[in-house]
PDB file of C-alpha atoms in Angstrom:
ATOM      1  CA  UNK A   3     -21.168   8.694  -3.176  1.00 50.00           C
ATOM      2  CA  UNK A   4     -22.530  10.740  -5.869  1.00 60.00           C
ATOM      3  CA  UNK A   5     -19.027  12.827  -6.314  1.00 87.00           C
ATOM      4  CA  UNK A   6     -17.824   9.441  -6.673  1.00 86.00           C
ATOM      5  CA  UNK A   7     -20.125   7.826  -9.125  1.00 87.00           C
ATOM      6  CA  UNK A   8     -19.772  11.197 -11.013  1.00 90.00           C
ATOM      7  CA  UNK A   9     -16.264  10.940 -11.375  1.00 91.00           C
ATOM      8  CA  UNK A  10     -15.859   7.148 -11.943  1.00 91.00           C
ATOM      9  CA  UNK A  11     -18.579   8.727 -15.378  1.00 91.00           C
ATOM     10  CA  UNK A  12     -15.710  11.416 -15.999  1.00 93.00           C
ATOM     11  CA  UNK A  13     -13.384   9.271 -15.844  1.00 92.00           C
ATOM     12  CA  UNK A  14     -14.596   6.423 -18.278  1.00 92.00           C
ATOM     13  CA  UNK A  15     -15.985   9.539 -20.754  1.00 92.00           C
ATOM     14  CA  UNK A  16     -13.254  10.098 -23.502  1.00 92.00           C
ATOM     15  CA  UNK A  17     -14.120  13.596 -23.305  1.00 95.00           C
ATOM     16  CA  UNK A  18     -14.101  14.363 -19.552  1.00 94.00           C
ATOM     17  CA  UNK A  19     -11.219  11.322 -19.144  1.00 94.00           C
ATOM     18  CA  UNK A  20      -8.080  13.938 -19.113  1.00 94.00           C
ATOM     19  CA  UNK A  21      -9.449  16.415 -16.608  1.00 94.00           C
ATOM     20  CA  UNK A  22     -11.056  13.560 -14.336  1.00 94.00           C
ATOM     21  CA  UNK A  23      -7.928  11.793 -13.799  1.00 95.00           C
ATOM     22  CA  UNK A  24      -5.813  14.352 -13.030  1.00 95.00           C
ATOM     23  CA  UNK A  25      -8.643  15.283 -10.818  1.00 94.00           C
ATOM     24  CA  UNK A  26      -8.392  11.233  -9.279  1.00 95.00           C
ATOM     25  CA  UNK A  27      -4.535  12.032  -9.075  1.00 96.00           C
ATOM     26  CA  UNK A  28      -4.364  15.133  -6.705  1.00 95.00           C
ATOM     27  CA  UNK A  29      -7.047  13.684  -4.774  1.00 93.00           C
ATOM     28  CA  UNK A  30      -5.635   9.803  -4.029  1.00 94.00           C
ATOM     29  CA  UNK A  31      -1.752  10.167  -4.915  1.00 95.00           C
ATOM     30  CA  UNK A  32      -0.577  11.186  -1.551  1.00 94.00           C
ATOM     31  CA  UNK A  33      -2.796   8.403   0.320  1.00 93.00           C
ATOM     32  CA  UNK A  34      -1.319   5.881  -2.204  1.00 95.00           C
ATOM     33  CA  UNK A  35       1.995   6.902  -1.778  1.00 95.00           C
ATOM     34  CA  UNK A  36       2.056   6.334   1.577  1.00 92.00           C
ATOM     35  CA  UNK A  37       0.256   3.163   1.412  1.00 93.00           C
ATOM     36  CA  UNK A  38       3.129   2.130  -1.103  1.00 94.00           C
ATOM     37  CA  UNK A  39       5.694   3.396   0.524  1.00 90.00           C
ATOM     38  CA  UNK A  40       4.744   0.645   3.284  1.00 89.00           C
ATOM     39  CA  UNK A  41       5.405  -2.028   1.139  1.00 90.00           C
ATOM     40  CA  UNK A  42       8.092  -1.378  -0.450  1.00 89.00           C
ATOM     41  CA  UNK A  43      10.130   0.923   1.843  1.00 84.00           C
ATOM     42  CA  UNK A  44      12.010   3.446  -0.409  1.00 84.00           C
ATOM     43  CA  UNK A  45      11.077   6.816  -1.858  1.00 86.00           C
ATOM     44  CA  UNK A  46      12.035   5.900  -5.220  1.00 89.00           C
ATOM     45  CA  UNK A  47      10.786   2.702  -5.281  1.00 92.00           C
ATOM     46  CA  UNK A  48       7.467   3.761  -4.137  1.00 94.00           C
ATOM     47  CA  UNK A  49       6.937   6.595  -6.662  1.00 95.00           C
ATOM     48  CA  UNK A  50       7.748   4.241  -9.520  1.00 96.00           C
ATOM     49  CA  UNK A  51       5.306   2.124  -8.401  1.00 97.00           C
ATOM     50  CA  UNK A  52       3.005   5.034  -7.732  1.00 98.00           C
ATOM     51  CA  UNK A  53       3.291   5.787 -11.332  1.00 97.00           C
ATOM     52  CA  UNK A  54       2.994   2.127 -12.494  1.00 97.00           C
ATOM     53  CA  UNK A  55      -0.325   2.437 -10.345  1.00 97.00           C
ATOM     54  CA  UNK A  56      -1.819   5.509 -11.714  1.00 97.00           C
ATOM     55  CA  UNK A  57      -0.949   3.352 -15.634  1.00 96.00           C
ATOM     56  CA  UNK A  58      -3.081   1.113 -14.449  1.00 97.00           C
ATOM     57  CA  UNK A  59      -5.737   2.457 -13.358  1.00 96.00           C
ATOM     58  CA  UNK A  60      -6.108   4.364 -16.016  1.00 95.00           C
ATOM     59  CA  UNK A  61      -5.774   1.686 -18.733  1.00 95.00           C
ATOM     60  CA  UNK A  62      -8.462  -0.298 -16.814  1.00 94.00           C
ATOM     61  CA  UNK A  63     -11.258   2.365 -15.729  1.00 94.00           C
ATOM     62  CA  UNK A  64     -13.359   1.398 -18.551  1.00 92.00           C
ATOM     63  CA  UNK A  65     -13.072  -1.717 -16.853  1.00 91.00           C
ATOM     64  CA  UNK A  66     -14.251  -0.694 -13.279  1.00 90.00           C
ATOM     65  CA  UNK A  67     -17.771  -2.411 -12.357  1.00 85.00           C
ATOM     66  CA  UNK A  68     -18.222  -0.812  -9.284  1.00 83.00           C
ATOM     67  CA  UNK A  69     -18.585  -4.154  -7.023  1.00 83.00           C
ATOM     68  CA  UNK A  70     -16.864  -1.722  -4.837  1.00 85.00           C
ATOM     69  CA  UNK A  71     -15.576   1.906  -4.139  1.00 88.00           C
ATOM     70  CA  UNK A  72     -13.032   2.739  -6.397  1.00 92.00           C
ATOM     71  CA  UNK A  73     -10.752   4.111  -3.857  1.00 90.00           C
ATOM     72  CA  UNK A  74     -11.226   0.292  -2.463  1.00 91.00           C
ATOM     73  CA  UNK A  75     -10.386  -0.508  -6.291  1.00 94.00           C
ATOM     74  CA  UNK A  76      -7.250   1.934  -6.702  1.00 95.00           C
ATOM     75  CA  UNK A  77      -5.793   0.290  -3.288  1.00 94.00           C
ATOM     76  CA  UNK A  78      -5.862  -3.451  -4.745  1.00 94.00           C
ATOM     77  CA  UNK A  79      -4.268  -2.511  -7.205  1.00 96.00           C
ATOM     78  CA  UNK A  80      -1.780   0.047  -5.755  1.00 96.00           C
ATOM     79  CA  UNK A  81      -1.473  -3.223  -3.261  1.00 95.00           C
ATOM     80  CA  UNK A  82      -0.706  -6.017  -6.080  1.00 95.00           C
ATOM     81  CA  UNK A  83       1.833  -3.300  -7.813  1.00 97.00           C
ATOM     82  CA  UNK A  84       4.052  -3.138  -4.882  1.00 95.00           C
ATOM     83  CA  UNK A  85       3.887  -6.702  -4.245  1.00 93.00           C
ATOM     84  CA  UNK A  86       4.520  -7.240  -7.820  1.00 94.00           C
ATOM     85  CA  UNK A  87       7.392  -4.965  -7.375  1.00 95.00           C
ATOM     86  CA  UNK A  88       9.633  -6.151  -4.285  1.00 91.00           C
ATOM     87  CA  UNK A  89       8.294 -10.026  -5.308  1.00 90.00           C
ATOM     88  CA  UNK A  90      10.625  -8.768  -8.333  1.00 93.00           C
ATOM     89  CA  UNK A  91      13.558  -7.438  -6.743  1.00 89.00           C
ATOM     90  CA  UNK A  92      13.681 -10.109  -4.560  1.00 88.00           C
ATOM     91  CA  UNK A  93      13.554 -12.759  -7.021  1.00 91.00           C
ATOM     92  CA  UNK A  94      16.381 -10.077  -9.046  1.00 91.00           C
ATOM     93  CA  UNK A  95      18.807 -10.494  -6.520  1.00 87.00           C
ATOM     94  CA  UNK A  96      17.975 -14.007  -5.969  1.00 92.00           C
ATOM     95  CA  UNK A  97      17.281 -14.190  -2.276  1.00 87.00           C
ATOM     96  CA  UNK A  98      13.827 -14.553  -0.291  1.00 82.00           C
ATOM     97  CA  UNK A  99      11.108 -11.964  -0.151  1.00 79.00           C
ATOM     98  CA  UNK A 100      11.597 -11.721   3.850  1.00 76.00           C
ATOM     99  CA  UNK A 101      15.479 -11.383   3.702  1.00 79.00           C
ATOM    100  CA  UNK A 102      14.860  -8.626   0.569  1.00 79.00           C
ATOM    101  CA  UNK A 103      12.141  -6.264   2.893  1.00 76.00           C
ATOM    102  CA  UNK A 104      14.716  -6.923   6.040  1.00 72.00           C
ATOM    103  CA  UNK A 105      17.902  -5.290   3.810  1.00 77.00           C
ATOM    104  CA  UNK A 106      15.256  -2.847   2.621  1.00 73.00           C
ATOM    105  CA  UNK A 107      14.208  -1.714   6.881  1.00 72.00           C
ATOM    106  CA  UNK A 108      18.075  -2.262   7.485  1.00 68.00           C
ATOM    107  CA  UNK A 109      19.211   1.253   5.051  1.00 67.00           C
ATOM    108  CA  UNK A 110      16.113   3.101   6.704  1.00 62.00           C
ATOM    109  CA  UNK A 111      18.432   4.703   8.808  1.00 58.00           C
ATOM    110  CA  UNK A 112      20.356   6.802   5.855  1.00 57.00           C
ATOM    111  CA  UNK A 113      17.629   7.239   3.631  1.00 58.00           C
ATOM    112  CA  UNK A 114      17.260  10.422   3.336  1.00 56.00           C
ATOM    113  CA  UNK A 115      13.363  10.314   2.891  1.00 60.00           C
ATOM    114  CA  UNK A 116      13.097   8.467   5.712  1.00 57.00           C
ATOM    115  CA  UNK A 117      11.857  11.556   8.654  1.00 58.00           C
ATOM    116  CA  UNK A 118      11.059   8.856  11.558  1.00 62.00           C
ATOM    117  CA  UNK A 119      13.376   7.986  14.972  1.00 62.00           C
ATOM    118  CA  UNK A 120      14.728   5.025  16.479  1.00 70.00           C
ATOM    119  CA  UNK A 121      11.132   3.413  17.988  1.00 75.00           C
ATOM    120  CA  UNK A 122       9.472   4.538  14.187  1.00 78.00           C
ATOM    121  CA  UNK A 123      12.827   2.325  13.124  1.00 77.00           C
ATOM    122  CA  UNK A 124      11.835  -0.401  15.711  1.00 83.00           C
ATOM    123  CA  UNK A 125       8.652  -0.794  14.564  1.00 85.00           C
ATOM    124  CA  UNK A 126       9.387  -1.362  10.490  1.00 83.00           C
ATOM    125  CA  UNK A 127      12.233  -3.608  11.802  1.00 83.00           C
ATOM    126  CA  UNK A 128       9.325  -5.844  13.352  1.00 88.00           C
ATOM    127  CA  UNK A 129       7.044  -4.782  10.795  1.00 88.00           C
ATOM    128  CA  UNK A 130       9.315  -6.374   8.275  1.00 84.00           C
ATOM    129  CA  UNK A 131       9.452 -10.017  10.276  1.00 85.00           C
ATOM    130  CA  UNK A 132       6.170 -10.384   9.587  1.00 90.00           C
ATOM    131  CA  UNK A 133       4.533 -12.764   6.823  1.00 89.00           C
ATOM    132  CA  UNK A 134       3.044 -10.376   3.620  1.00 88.00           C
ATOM    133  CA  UNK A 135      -0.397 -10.665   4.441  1.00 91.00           C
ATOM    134  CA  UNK A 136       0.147 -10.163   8.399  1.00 94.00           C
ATOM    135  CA  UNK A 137       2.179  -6.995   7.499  1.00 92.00           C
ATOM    136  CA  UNK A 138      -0.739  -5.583   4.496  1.00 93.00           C
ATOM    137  CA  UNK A 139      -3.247  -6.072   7.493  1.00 96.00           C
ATOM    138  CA  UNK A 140      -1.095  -4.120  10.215  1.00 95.00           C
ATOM    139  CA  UNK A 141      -0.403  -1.209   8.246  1.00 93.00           C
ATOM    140  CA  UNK A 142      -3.673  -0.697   6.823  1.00 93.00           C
ATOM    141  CA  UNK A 143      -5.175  -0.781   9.858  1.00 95.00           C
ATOM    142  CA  UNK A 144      -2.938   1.052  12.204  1.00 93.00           C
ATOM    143  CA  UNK A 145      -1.467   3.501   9.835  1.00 89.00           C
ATOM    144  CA  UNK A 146      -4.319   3.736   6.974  1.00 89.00           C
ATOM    145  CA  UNK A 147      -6.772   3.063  10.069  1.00 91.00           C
ATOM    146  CA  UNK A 148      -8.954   1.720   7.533  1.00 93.00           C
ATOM    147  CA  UNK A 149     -11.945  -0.334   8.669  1.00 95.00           C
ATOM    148  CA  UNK A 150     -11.838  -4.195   8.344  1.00 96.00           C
ATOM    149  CA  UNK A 151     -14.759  -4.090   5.960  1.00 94.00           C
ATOM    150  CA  UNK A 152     -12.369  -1.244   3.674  1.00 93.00           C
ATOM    151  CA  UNK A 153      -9.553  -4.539   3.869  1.00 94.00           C
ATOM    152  CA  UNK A 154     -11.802  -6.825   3.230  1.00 94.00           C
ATOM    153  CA  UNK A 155     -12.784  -5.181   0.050  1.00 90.00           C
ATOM    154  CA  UNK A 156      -9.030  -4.066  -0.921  1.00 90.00           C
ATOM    155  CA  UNK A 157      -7.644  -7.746   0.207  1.00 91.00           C
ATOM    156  CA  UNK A 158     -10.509  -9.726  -0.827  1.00 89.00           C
ATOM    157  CA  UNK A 159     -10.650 -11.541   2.239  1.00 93.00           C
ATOM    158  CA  UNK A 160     -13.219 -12.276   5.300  1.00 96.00           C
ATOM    159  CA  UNK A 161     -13.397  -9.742   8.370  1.00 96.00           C
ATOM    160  CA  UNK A 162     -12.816 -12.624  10.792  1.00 96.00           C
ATOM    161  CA  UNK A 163      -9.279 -13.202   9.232  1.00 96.00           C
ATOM    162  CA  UNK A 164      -8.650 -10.143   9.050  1.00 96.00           C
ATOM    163  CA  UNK A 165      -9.304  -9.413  12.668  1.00 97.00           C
ATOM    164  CA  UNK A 166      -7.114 -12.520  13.200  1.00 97.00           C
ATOM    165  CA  UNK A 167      -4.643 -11.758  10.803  1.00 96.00           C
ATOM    166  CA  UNK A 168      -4.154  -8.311  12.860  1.00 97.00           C
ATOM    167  CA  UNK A 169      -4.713  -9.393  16.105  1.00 97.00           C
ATOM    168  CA  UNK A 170      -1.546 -12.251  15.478  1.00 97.00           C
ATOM    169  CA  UNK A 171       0.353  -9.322  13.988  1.00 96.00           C
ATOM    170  CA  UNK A 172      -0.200  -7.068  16.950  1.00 96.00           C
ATOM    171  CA  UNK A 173       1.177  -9.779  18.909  1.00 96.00           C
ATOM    172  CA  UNK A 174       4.352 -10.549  17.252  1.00 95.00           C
ATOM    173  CA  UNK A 175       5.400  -6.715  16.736  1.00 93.00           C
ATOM    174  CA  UNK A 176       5.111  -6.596  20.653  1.00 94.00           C
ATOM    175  CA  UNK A 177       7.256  -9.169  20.969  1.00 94.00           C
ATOM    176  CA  UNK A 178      10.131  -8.184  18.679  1.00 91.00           C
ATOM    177  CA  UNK A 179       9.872  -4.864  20.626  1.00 90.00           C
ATOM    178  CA  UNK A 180      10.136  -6.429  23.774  1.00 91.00           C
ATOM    179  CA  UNK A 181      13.485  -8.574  22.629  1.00 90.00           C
ATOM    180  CA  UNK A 182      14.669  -5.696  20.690  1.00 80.00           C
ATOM    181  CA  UNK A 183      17.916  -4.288  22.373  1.00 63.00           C
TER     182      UNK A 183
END
């Protein structure tokens, strides 16, 4: 906690600023990336969000209160970018957000970033049929395994919904599995 209220200092010092964040970027950018990557499927998507993430963050340390940990902070954000971000393309090519992430899942298979097989392809297929929320709450628990009370901080939302937000979620991936031919 004290590396962390030290650097959250560093970071909001004009002086130490520079050397701090690039200190916050090696140490977060993979996590983020990944987390990113979730939402909004593609490599290249997710590293220009990455970057619109690290922006941010950086315009708005000064602004950090530390109501929570800032790696809980860094995630909301790195959350509402992404969402920001596909909410966009969607709304570019003029069709729903669902339809937009199910063409995203649907070139999986020849991205050439993408490393996983056909159940990892299963699984984003019936990742992808689920509402936003339902699908933020899946893959930060399962693949983040973050705690609910980390979520709850990052999604600004109660433990209990969470737990039923992931439970439901849980529940419907199963299902697609089980129909999926």
């Amino acid at each position: 906690m004290t590396d962390e209220i030290t650097l959250i200092e560093q970071l909001q010092d004009q002086k130490t600023r520079e050397v701090a964040f690039k200190h916050l970027i090696s140490q977060y950018k993979e996590r983020l990336y990944w987390h990113i990557r979730k939402i909004v499927i593609s490599h290249d998507d997710a590293d220009d969000v990455l970057q619109n993430t690290f922006i941010k963050i950086f315009k708005s340390i000064n602004h950090f209160k530390g109501n929570s940990k800032l790696y809980s902070w860094m995630y909301r954000i790195a959350t509402n970018e992404a969402i920001t971000f596909i909410n966009k393309k969607a709304k570019e090519r003029n069709i729903d957000i669902t339809d937009y992430q199910h063409q995203l899942v649907s070139n999986l298979d020849s991205d050439n970033w993408f490393s996983g097989d056909e159940i990892q392809l299963v699984l984003q297929k019936a990742i992808a049929t689920l509402p936003q929320k339902q699908q933020l709450v899946f893959n930060m628990k399962y693949f983040d395994e973050m705690k609910y009370d980390q979520i709850s901080e990052v999604l600004e939302t109660s433990v209990g919904a969470l737990k039923a937000s992931y439970h439901i979620a849980v529940k419907k991936i199963e299902q697609f599995i089980k129909n999926y031919n």
